[in-house]
Short mmCIF file of C-alpha atoms in Angstrom, two decimals:
data_model
loop_
_atom_site.label_atom_id
_atom_site.label_comp_id
_atom_site.label_asym_id
_atom_site.label_seq_id
_atom_site.Cartn_x
_atom_site.Cartn_y
_atom_site.Cartn_z
CA UNK A 44 2.33 244.20 -1.25
CA UNK A 45 0.98 241.56 -3.42
CA UNK A 46 4.06 241.45 -5.35
CA UNK A 47 6.32 241.15 -2.32
CA UNK A 48 4.40 238.41 -1.18
CA UNK A 49 4.69 236.66 -4.47
CA UNK A 50 8.42 237.22 -4.45
CA UNK A 51 8.62 235.94 -0.97
CA UNK A 52 6.63 232.45 -2.01
CA UNK A 53 8.94 232.10 -5.02
CA UNK A 54 12.07 232.54 -2.81
CA UNK A 55 10.63 230.05 -0.39
CA UNK A 56 9.97 227.59 -3.17
CA UNK A 57 13.53 227.98 -4.38
CA UNK A 58 14.90 227.51 -0.89
CA UNK A 59 12.85 224.36 -0.66
CA UNK A 60 13.95 222.79 -3.68
CA UNK A 61 17.52 223.79 -2.72
CA UNK A 62 17.25 221.94 0.54
CA UNK A 63 16.09 218.73 -1.21
CA UNK A 64 18.91 218.97 -3.78
CA UNK A 65 21.31 219.51 -0.93
CA UNK A 66 20.01 216.38 0.94
CA UNK A 67 20.54 214.33 -2.33
CA UNK A 68 24.17 215.70 -2.57
CA UNK A 69 24.84 214.77 1.05
CA UNK A 70 23.72 211.18 0.58
CA UNK A 71 26.01 211.00 -2.72
CA UNK A 72 28.90 212.23 -0.78
CA UNK A 73 28.41 209.71 2.02
CA UNK A 74 27.62 206.77 -0.40
CA UNK A 75 30.82 207.39 -2.48
CA UNK A 76 33.07 208.15 0.51
CA UNK A 77 31.93 204.96 2.35
CA UNK A 78 33.12 202.69 -0.41
CA UNK A 79 36.31 200.65 0.14
CA UNK A 80 38.48 198.47 -2.08
CA UNK A 81 37.40 195.31 0.18
CA UNK A 82 33.91 196.15 -0.80
CA UNK A 83 34.65 195.85 -4.54
CA UNK A 84 36.89 192.85 -4.93
CA UNK A 85 40.60 194.18 -4.55
CA UNK A 86 42.46 191.22 -3.35
CA UNK A 87 45.09 193.23 -1.45
CA UNK A 88 42.48 195.01 0.66
CA UNK A 89 43.83 198.38 -0.18
CA UNK A 90 41.86 201.45 0.94
CA UNK A 91 41.48 204.72 -0.85
CA UNK A 92 44.54 206.44 -2.08
CA UNK A 93 45.46 210.04 -1.73
CA UNK A 94 46.99 210.48 -5.25
CA UNK A 95 45.56 213.71 -7.02
CA UNK A 96 43.19 212.80 -9.86
CA UNK A 97 45.16 214.62 -12.20
CA UNK A 98 47.84 211.89 -12.01
CA UNK A 99 45.81 209.18 -13.19
CA UNK A 100 45.68 208.13 -16.77
CA UNK A 101 42.10 206.62 -17.64
CA UNK A 102 43.47 203.95 -19.86
CA UNK A 103 45.21 202.29 -16.65
CA UNK A 104 43.56 199.54 -14.65
CA UNK A 105 40.10 199.64 -13.08
CA UNK A 106 41.70 200.30 -9.71
CA UNK A 107 43.40 203.47 -10.79
CA UNK A 108 40.14 204.72 -12.44
CA UNK A 109 38.56 204.16 -8.94
CA UNK A 110 41.21 205.99 -7.41
CA UNK A 111 40.74 208.84 -9.78
CA UNK A 112 36.86 208.98 -8.88
CA UNK A 113 37.64 209.16 -5.34
CA UNK A 114 40.30 211.82 -5.95
CA UNK A 115 37.69 213.81 -7.97
CA UNK A 116 35.30 213.58 -5.00
CA UNK A 117 38.08 214.59 -2.42
CA UNK A 118 38.77 217.60 -4.78
CA UNK A 119 35.00 218.38 -4.80
CA UNK A 120 34.95 218.47 -0.97
CA UNK A 121 38.10 220.56 -0.63
CA UNK A 122 36.52 223.25 -2.79
CA UNK A 123 39.88 224.13 -4.38
CA UNK A 124 39.25 223.07 -7.96
CA UNK A 125 36.97 224.34 -10.53
CA UNK A 126 33.94 222.03 -10.80
CA UNK A 127 34.04 222.16 -14.59
CA UNK A 128 37.49 220.62 -14.80
CA UNK A 129 36.35 217.95 -12.26
CA UNK A 130 33.38 217.26 -14.40
CA UNK A 131 35.60 216.63 -17.55
CA UNK A 132 37.72 214.16 -15.46
CA UNK A 133 34.76 212.38 -13.87
CA UNK A 134 33.05 212.24 -17.29
CA UNK A 135 36.29 210.58 -18.89
CA UNK A 136 36.25 207.93 -16.24
CA UNK A 137 32.48 207.42 -16.62
CA UNK A 138 32.95 206.75 -20.41
CA UNK A 139 35.80 204.40 -19.90
CA UNK A 140 33.91 202.62 -17.15
CA UNK A 141 31.02 202.18 -19.51
CA UNK A 142 33.24 200.83 -22.48
CA UNK A 143 34.85 198.32 -19.92
CA UNK A 144 31.55 197.10 -19.02
CA UNK A 145 30.81 196.41 -22.71
CA UNK A 146 34.22 194.64 -23.60
CA UNK A 147 32.80 191.24 -22.66
CA UNK A 148 29.63 189.30 -21.98
CA UNK A 149 27.50 190.97 -19.18
CA UNK A 150 27.78 187.72 -17.06
CA UNK A 151 31.75 187.99 -17.24
CA UNK A 152 32.04 191.42 -16.07
CA UNK A 153 33.70 191.79 -12.64
CA UNK A 154 32.42 193.21 -9.32
CA UNK A 155 35.04 195.90 -9.63
CA UNK A 156 34.07 196.91 -13.03
CA UNK A 157 30.45 197.42 -12.03
CA UNK A 158 31.27 199.23 -8.82
CA UNK A 159 33.43 201.55 -10.93
CA UNK A 160 30.83 202.28 -13.21
CA UNK A 161 28.46 202.99 -10.12
CA UNK A 162 30.88 205.53 -8.56
CA UNK A 163 31.67 207.14 -11.73
CA UNK A 164 27.94 207.51 -12.63
CA UNK A 165 27.16 208.81 -8.86
CA UNK A 166 29.93 211.21 -9.18
CA UNK A 167 28.53 212.68 -12.34
CA UNK A 168 25.13 212.93 -10.63
CA UNK A 169 26.82 214.62 -7.59
CA UNK A 170 28.57 217.17 -9.87
CA UNK A 171 25.27 218.01 -11.83
CA UNK A 172 23.35 218.60 -8.44
CA UNK A 173 26.14 220.82 -7.11
CA UNK A 174 25.97 222.87 -10.45
CA UNK A 175 22.13 222.95 -9.89
CA UNK A 176 22.60 224.10 -6.36
CA UNK A 177 25.05 226.82 -7.49
CA UNK A 178 22.45 228.26 -9.90
CA UNK A 179 19.77 228.25 -7.47
CA UNK A 180 21.90 230.18 -4.94
CA UNK A 181 22.83 232.55 -7.68
CA UNK A 182 19.28 233.04 -8.57
CA UNK A 183 18.14 233.67 -4.91
CA UNK A 184 20.84 236.55 -4.49
CA UNK A 185 19.84 238.03 -7.70
CA UNK A 186 16.07 237.82 -7.20
CA UNK A 187 15.73 240.99 -5.32
CA UNK A 188 17.30 242.97 -8.45
CA UNK A 189 14.93 241.44 -10.63
CA UNK A 190 11.35 242.27 -11.71
CA UNK A 191 9.14 239.52 -10.60
CA UNK A 192 7.54 239.42 -14.08
CA UNK A 193 10.89 238.29 -15.61
CA UNK A 194 12.08 236.29 -12.85
CA UNK A 195 13.34 232.69 -13.91
CA UNK A 196 11.68 229.65 -13.19
CA UNK A 197 11.61 227.97 -9.61
CA UNK A 198 15.01 226.30 -10.24
CA UNK A 199 16.81 229.28 -11.06
CA UNK A 200 17.41 228.94 -14.89
CA UNK A 201 16.81 226.38 -17.58
CA UNK A 202 20.37 225.37 -16.91
CA UNK A 203 19.58 224.33 -13.30
CA UNK A 204 16.53 222.33 -14.60
CA UNK A 205 18.66 220.48 -17.07
CA UNK A 206 21.48 219.69 -14.67
CA UNK A 207 18.96 218.15 -12.36
CA UNK A 208 17.45 216.13 -15.16
CA UNK A 209 21.14 215.10 -16.08
CA UNK A 210 21.65 214.00 -12.42
CA UNK A 211 18.58 211.81 -12.76
CA UNK A 212 19.92 210.45 -16.11
CA UNK A 213 23.18 209.26 -14.31
CA UNK A 214 21.37 207.83 -11.38
CA UNK A 215 19.23 205.68 -14.07
CA UNK A 216 22.64 204.50 -15.62
CA UNK A 217 23.83 203.41 -12.32
CA UNK A 218 20.53 201.38 -11.66
CA UNK A 219 20.94 199.82 -15.23
CA UNK A 220 24.55 199.16 -15.39
CA UNK A 221 25.94 199.69 -11.89
CA UNK A 222 26.66 197.36 -8.79
CA UNK A 223 23.44 196.26 -6.93
CA UNK A 224 24.85 197.46 -3.82
CA UNK A 225 24.24 201.05 -4.74
CA UNK A 226 20.74 200.68 -5.87
CA UNK A 227 19.05 201.57 -2.55
CA UNK A 228 21.08 204.82 -2.49
CA UNK A 229 19.90 205.52 -6.22
CA UNK A 230 16.18 205.08 -5.21
CA UNK A 231 16.66 207.64 -2.42
CA UNK A 232 18.27 210.06 -4.76
CA UNK A 233 15.57 209.67 -7.34
CA UNK A 234 12.72 210.59 -4.64
CA UNK A 235 14.56 213.79 -3.80
CA UNK A 236 15.24 214.81 -7.59
CA UNK A 237 11.68 213.84 -8.76
CA UNK A 238 10.09 215.83 -6.06
CA UNK A 239 12.29 218.76 -7.43
CA UNK A 240 11.45 218.19 -10.99
CA UNK A 241 7.76 217.64 -10.22
CA UNK A 242 7.26 221.41 -10.26
CA UNK A 243 8.34 221.44 -14.02
CA UNK A 244 5.65 221.38 -16.52
CA UNK A 245 4.27 217.70 -17.35
CA UNK A 246 5.90 215.97 -20.18
CA UNK A 247 3.10 215.87 -22.88
CA UNK A 248 2.08 213.17 -25.21
CA UNK A 249 0.48 214.83 -28.32
CA UNK A 250 -3.22 213.89 -28.98
CA UNK A 251 -3.17 210.68 -26.98
CA UNK A 252 -6.89 210.22 -27.00
CA UNK A 253 -6.83 210.19 -30.85
CA UNK A 254 -4.46 207.13 -30.94
CA UNK A 255 -6.90 204.45 -30.27
CA UNK A 256 -6.46 200.65 -30.66
CA UNK A 257 -9.13 198.56 -32.47
CA UNK A 258 -11.56 196.34 -30.78
CA UNK A 259 -9.32 193.26 -30.76
CA UNK A 260 -8.05 194.49 -27.39
CA UNK A 261 -11.31 194.64 -25.79
CA UNK A 262 -10.97 193.94 -21.92
CA UNK A 263 -12.50 190.70 -20.86
CA UNK A 264 -13.12 191.80 -17.10
CA UNK A 265 -16.32 189.75 -16.88
CA UNK A 266 -14.77 186.35 -17.11
CA UNK A 267 -14.37 184.23 -13.98
CA UNK A 268 -10.64 183.87 -13.08
CA UNK A 269 -8.89 180.47 -11.92
CA UNK A 270 -8.39 179.95 -8.42
CA UNK A 271 -4.77 179.22 -7.50
CA UNK A 272 -5.58 175.45 -7.15
CA UNK A 273 -7.42 175.48 -10.58
CA UNK A 274 -4.53 177.19 -11.96
CA UNK A 275 -2.19 174.57 -10.64
CA UNK A 276 -4.24 171.77 -11.89
CA UNK A 277 -4.13 173.23 -15.57
CA UNK A 278 -0.39 174.01 -15.22
CA UNK A 279 0.79 170.47 -14.20
CA UNK A 280 -0.43 169.21 -17.80
CA UNK A 281 2.30 171.23 -19.26
CA UNK A 282 0.23 173.15 -22.03
CA UNK A 283 -0.20 176.76 -22.47
CA UNK A 284 -3.42 178.48 -21.60
CA UNK A 285 -5.29 181.80 -21.26
CA UNK A 286 -6.33 183.00 -17.90
CA UNK A 287 -9.01 185.71 -18.21
CA UNK A 288 -10.20 188.38 -15.55
CA UNK A 289 -7.21 187.87 -13.17
CA UNK A 290 -5.98 191.48 -14.02
CA UNK A 291 -9.17 193.35 -13.26
CA UNK A 292 -7.87 194.81 -10.11
CA UNK A 293 -4.70 196.34 -11.43
CA UNK A 294 -4.42 200.12 -11.44
CA UNK A 295 -2.88 199.80 -15.10
CA UNK A 296 -6.22 198.38 -16.29
CA UNK A 297 -8.37 201.34 -15.04
CA UNK A 298 -10.36 203.25 -17.62
CA UNK A 299 -11.59 206.70 -17.10
CA UNK A 300 -11.80 207.99 -20.78
CA UNK A 301 -15.19 207.10 -22.43
CA UNK A 302 -15.23 205.72 -25.88
CA UNK A 303 -17.16 208.77 -27.10
CA UNK A 304 -14.32 210.81 -25.95
CA UNK A 305 -11.92 209.25 -28.38
CA UNK A 306 -12.04 210.42 -31.91
CA UNK A 307 -11.99 207.49 -34.15
CA UNK A 308 -14.33 205.92 -36.74
CA UNK A 309 -14.15 202.62 -35.03
CA UNK A 310 -16.82 202.78 -32.15
CA UNK A 311 -15.22 199.89 -30.44
CA UNK A 312 -11.46 201.30 -29.48
CA UNK A 313 -9.78 201.44 -26.20
CA UNK A 314 -7.75 204.39 -25.17
CA UNK A 315 -4.03 204.40 -24.11
CA UNK A 316 -4.72 205.87 -20.69
CA UNK A 317 -1.98 203.63 -18.98
CA UNK A 318 0.64 204.74 -21.59
CA UNK A 319 -0.10 208.32 -20.37
CA UNK A 320 0.08 207.20 -16.74
CA UNK A 321 3.49 205.71 -17.55
CA UNK A 322 4.49 208.89 -19.29
CA UNK A 323 3.41 210.92 -16.27
CA UNK A 324 5.27 208.79 -13.70
CA UNK A 325 8.35 207.79 -15.56
CA UNK A 326 8.67 210.24 -18.62
CA UNK A 327 12.01 211.61 -17.61
CA UNK A 328 13.62 208.28 -16.60
CA UNK A 329 16.28 206.62 -19.02
CA UNK A 330 15.51 203.19 -20.30
CA UNK A 331 17.41 200.66 -22.73
CA UNK A 332 15.44 200.43 -25.96
CA UNK A 333 16.09 198.01 -28.56
CA UNK A 334 16.35 199.47 -31.98
CA UNK A 335 15.85 197.21 -35.07
CA UNK A 336 14.02 194.12 -36.12
CA UNK A 337 15.11 191.91 -33.20
CA UNK A 338 18.11 190.59 -31.34
CA UNK A 339 19.05 188.22 -34.10
CA UNK A 340 19.34 191.01 -36.88
CA UNK A 341 22.61 192.37 -37.67
CA UNK A 342 21.60 196.00 -37.51
CA UNK A 343 19.90 195.52 -33.97
CA UNK A 344 21.27 197.84 -31.17
CA UNK A 345 20.31 199.30 -27.94
CA UNK A 346 19.73 202.88 -27.46
CA UNK A 347 19.18 204.93 -24.31
CA UNK A 348 16.07 206.92 -24.17
CA UNK A 349 13.77 208.63 -21.90
CA UNK A 350 10.38 207.05 -21.71
CA UNK A 351 8.82 210.10 -23.07
CA UNK A 352 11.41 210.20 -26.06
CA UNK A 353 10.64 206.48 -26.84
CA UNK A 354 6.95 207.00 -26.65
CA UNK A 355 6.95 210.24 -28.75
CA UNK A 356 9.59 208.89 -31.51
CA UNK A 357 8.53 205.35 -31.77
CA UNK A 358 5.31 204.11 -29.98
CA UNK A 359 2.64 206.96 -30.71
CA UNK A 360 3.91 208.04 -33.98
CA UNK A 361 1.47 207.56 -37.05
CA UNK A 362 2.89 204.81 -39.02
CA UNK A 363 2.00 206.64 -42.32
CA UNK A 364 4.28 209.68 -41.02
CA UNK A 365 7.26 207.44 -40.10
CA UNK A 366 10.42 208.39 -42.28
CA UNK A 367 11.69 204.88 -42.10
CA UNK A 368 10.56 201.38 -40.82
CA UNK A 369 12.86 201.32 -37.85
CA UNK A 370 11.08 199.30 -34.92
CA UNK A 371 11.79 200.13 -31.32
CA UNK A 372 10.99 198.01 -28.22
CA UNK A 373 11.23 198.39 -24.61
CA UNK A 374 11.70 194.71 -24.26
CA UNK A 375 12.60 192.48 -21.35
CA UNK A 376 13.34 195.31 -18.98
CA UNK A 377 12.89 195.26 -15.22
CA UNK A 378 11.25 198.61 -15.35
CA UNK A 379 9.30 198.21 -12.06
CA UNK A 380 12.61 197.37 -10.23
CA UNK A 381 14.21 200.63 -11.68
CA UNK A 382 11.26 202.68 -10.97
CA UNK A 383 9.42 201.50 -7.71
CA UNK A 384 6.69 204.14 -8.16
CA UNK A 385 5.23 202.03 -10.83
CA UNK A 386 4.82 198.84 -8.79
CA UNK A 387 1.49 199.92 -7.48
CA UNK A 388 0.17 199.80 -11.04
CA UNK A 389 0.32 195.92 -11.25
CA UNK A 390 0.02 193.01 -8.88
CA UNK A 391 2.18 189.81 -8.89
CA UNK A 392 -0.36 187.02 -9.68
CA UNK A 393 -0.94 184.50 -6.94
CA UNK A 394 -0.31 181.77 -9.56
CA UNK A 395 3.30 182.73 -9.31
CA UNK A 396 3.67 181.06 -5.62
CA UNK A 397 3.10 177.65 -7.50
CA UNK A 398 6.10 175.46 -8.46
CA UNK A 399 8.62 177.35 -6.27
CA UNK A 400 8.88 174.87 -3.30
CA UNK A 401 8.02 176.04 0.18
CA UNK A 402 8.71 179.79 -0.72
CA UNK A 403 5.96 182.31 -1.19
CA UNK A 404 8.09 185.40 -1.74
CA UNK A 405 7.57 187.80 -4.40
CA UNK A 406 11.39 188.18 -4.64
CA UNK A 407 11.45 184.71 -6.49
CA UNK A 408 9.35 186.28 -9.39
CA UNK A 409 11.20 188.29 -12.05
CA UNK A 410 8.76 191.07 -13.68
CA UNK A 411 9.71 192.59 -17.09
CA UNK A 412 7.79 195.04 -19.37
CA UNK A 413 7.52 194.76 -23.00
CA UNK A 414 6.14 198.14 -24.60
CA UNK A 415 6.26 199.10 -28.40
CA UNK A 416 4.41 199.88 -31.46
CA UNK A 417 2.50 197.58 -33.83
CA UNK A 418 4.87 194.86 -35.59
CA UNK A 419 7.50 194.58 -32.76
CA UNK A 420 8.40 190.97 -32.33
CA UNK A 421 10.31 188.62 -30.17
CA UNK A 422 12.03 185.61 -32.06
CA UNK A 423 11.17 182.25 -31.70
CA UNK A 424 12.81 181.12 -28.27
CA UNK A 425 12.16 179.15 -25.04
CA UNK A 426 12.63 180.02 -21.33
CA UNK A 427 13.57 177.65 -18.63
CA UNK A 428 11.14 178.99 -16.17
CA UNK A 429 7.33 179.36 -15.64
CA UNK A 430 6.12 182.42 -17.63
CA UNK A 431 2.82 184.45 -17.32
CA UNK A 432 2.54 187.13 -20.12
CA UNK A 433 -0.08 189.57 -19.09
CA UNK A 434 -1.55 192.01 -21.55
CA UNK A 435 -2.16 195.63 -20.34
CA UNK A 436 -2.63 197.48 -23.41
CA UNK A 437 -3.34 196.28 -27.13
CA UNK A 438 -2.89 192.62 -28.34
CA UNK A 439 -0.36 190.21 -29.42
CA UNK A 440 -0.19 187.08 -31.43
CA UNK A 441 1.77 184.25 -29.88
CA UNK A 442 2.75 180.91 -31.69
CA UNK A 443 4.10 178.29 -29.35
CA UNK A 444 5.71 174.86 -29.89
CA UNK A 445 6.23 171.90 -27.42
CA UNK A 446 9.74 171.00 -26.13
CA UNK A 447 9.21 167.83 -27.92
CA UNK A 448 9.47 169.90 -31.25
CA UNK A 449 12.86 171.10 -30.47
CA UNK A 450 14.63 168.95 -33.16
CA UNK A 451 12.49 170.72 -35.69
CA UNK A 452 13.13 174.40 -34.76
CA UNK A 453 16.87 175.04 -35.55
CA UNK A 454 18.28 176.40 -32.44
CA UNK A 455 21.20 179.00 -32.68
CA UNK A 456 24.57 177.97 -31.39
CA UNK A 457 25.49 178.82 -27.73
CA UNK A 458 25.01 181.17 -26.00
CA UNK A 459 21.65 181.72 -27.95
CA UNK A 460 20.89 178.06 -28.19
CA UNK A 461 17.45 178.91 -26.50
CA UNK A 462 16.49 180.95 -29.66
CA UNK A 463 15.59 179.66 -33.20
CA UNK A 464 17.44 180.68 -36.43
CA UNK A 465 13.89 180.88 -38.08
CA UNK A 466 11.90 184.00 -38.65
CA UNK A 467 8.32 182.68 -38.67
CA UNK A 468 7.19 185.83 -40.42
CA UNK A 469 9.70 185.25 -43.16
CA UNK A 470 10.06 181.49 -43.37
CA UNK A 471 12.76 180.10 -45.54
CA UNK A 472 11.54 176.63 -46.16
CA UNK A 473 14.63 175.53 -48.05
CA UNK A 474 16.85 176.25 -45.08
CA UNK A 475 14.48 174.79 -42.49
CA UNK A 476 12.92 171.68 -43.98
CA UNK A 477 12.31 170.06 -40.80
CA UNK A 478 10.03 172.81 -39.46
CA UNK A 479 6.97 171.32 -41.11
CA UNK A 480 7.22 168.35 -38.59
CA UNK A 481 6.71 170.74 -35.87
CA UNK A 482 3.11 171.43 -34.54
CA UNK A 483 2.07 175.19 -33.63
CA UNK A 484 -0.29 176.31 -31.07
CA UNK A 485 -1.59 179.71 -31.79
CA UNK A 486 -3.17 182.40 -29.28
CA UNK A 487 -4.20 185.85 -29.59
CA UNK A 488 -3.64 187.69 -26.51
CA UNK A 489 -6.08 190.55 -25.67
CA UNK A 490 -6.07 193.29 -23.06
CA UNK A 491 -6.70 191.86 -19.44
CA UNK A 492 -5.74 188.36 -20.44
CA UNK A 493 -2.77 186.32 -19.14
CA UNK A 494 -0.97 183.64 -21.00
CA UNK A 495 0.60 180.79 -19.22
CA UNK A 496 3.75 179.51 -21.00
CA UNK A 497 5.15 176.37 -19.36
CA UNK A 498 9.05 175.93 -19.10
CA UNK A 499 10.75 175.34 -22.21
CA UNK A 500 7.95 175.86 -24.64
CA UNK A 501 8.98 177.75 -27.66
CA UNK A 502 7.18 180.93 -28.42
CA UNK A 503 7.11 183.56 -31.15
CA UNK A 504 5.23 186.92 -30.20
CA UNK A 505 4.32 189.77 -32.49
CA UNK A 506 2.35 192.90 -31.60
CA UNK A 507 -0.95 193.42 -33.62
CA UNK A 508 -1.08 196.97 -32.24
CA UNK A 509 0.46 199.34 -29.80
CA UNK A 510 0.95 197.02 -27.04
CA UNK A 511 2.26 196.83 -23.49
CA UNK A 512 2.74 193.51 -21.62
CA UNK A 513 4.15 192.38 -18.16
CA UNK A 514 5.81 189.12 -17.98
CA UNK A 515 6.25 187.10 -14.76
CA UNK A 516 9.06 184.66 -14.63
CA UNK A 517 9.47 182.16 -11.87
CA UNK A 518 10.51 178.58 -10.71
CA UNK A 519 12.57 176.05 -12.35
CA UNK A 520 16.04 177.49 -11.08
CA UNK A 521 15.43 180.78 -12.86
#
């Protein structure tokens, strides 16, 4: 009786997860099917064609590739084609669409190219979900013939779980590289997939409590923070300054692990609890990670990793155990837009409502995360907007220069003319003799502190420990 009840519960769980995946697949079918040429920039207003997918060559135009993706989905609906063959065709178009996006500068990509990538990535997600559904159905049919003790995991097989994870990967790629019109659909799909994947074992981070950060990142939560009017009075002077205590109500700043629970000889260290929280919420999500010294270095590149892979390989690895000195940085990424579940961990400072005219909308504020190990850096550059750099974990050293010092800071040629050619960590005085005419301002940004950086102030940022910051950009026609 107990065994039969357990089997019934297992099958009920499988049916529940199958239902969620089925809903996700139906949403994808509707979203892909509802797209029309007029939505994505075909000047002739053509609608979907009926030419079979096999007739299209992926080397042809964006329009033909779009028709191929539509045809693949039509074939899926007809159930007359082998899903593996359709996956091969869709994957070929997805790779071509990815390459098409990278042929030119991002700002020069067309609406049609981004729509093509969205639809190809969504099609790949749909195929992976259909394969997962097929495996679950087979598992349910086979379950009565199996001993419960040897029954597969709730999704049916490891292959099914992997298919669901791959679907999530393609949804993330659509969010990262695709057309914004598909983002809302992606967030709905993510909820369905993550609810299913929540039954998998949690992604772990080894010995997180032992990877402490030294006392330089002590939280200054007792400091009185500036009111909005006090902030404005200081900001109008167009000088950078530190704001303390304004992050004390952020969930990301909450600490539950006591110092005596962290094994480290230094008694005044902080834990990396928010890094663990980030891993729990977003561990399986795919993000663009910068690999290399910085974006001016010839060997710099971007790699797509899951958050868990990035944390394990680069952020939390013991520096003495690293096989090479390769740096990795999750830099200037709109993670909170990609993963709305993380938004509750932070708060957009009320200071960001200053200097934007009559609008008080949070939509006018651009939020990015900056997460990496000790030694990551951002080259000397300036932004044209107001900037609040907020430190969640660890500490950073920031060197700033006034816009008046621009003639002495050797800007790169366009389009990187907001970035200096100089590496302040390894300054070549013979190449940049005018640098000594510039006057530097130095700040050490600690956990719980915000640094206000006025528009067009040059800044060079280095991490002195494992570090996580959030930047808020707004105003000045950002």
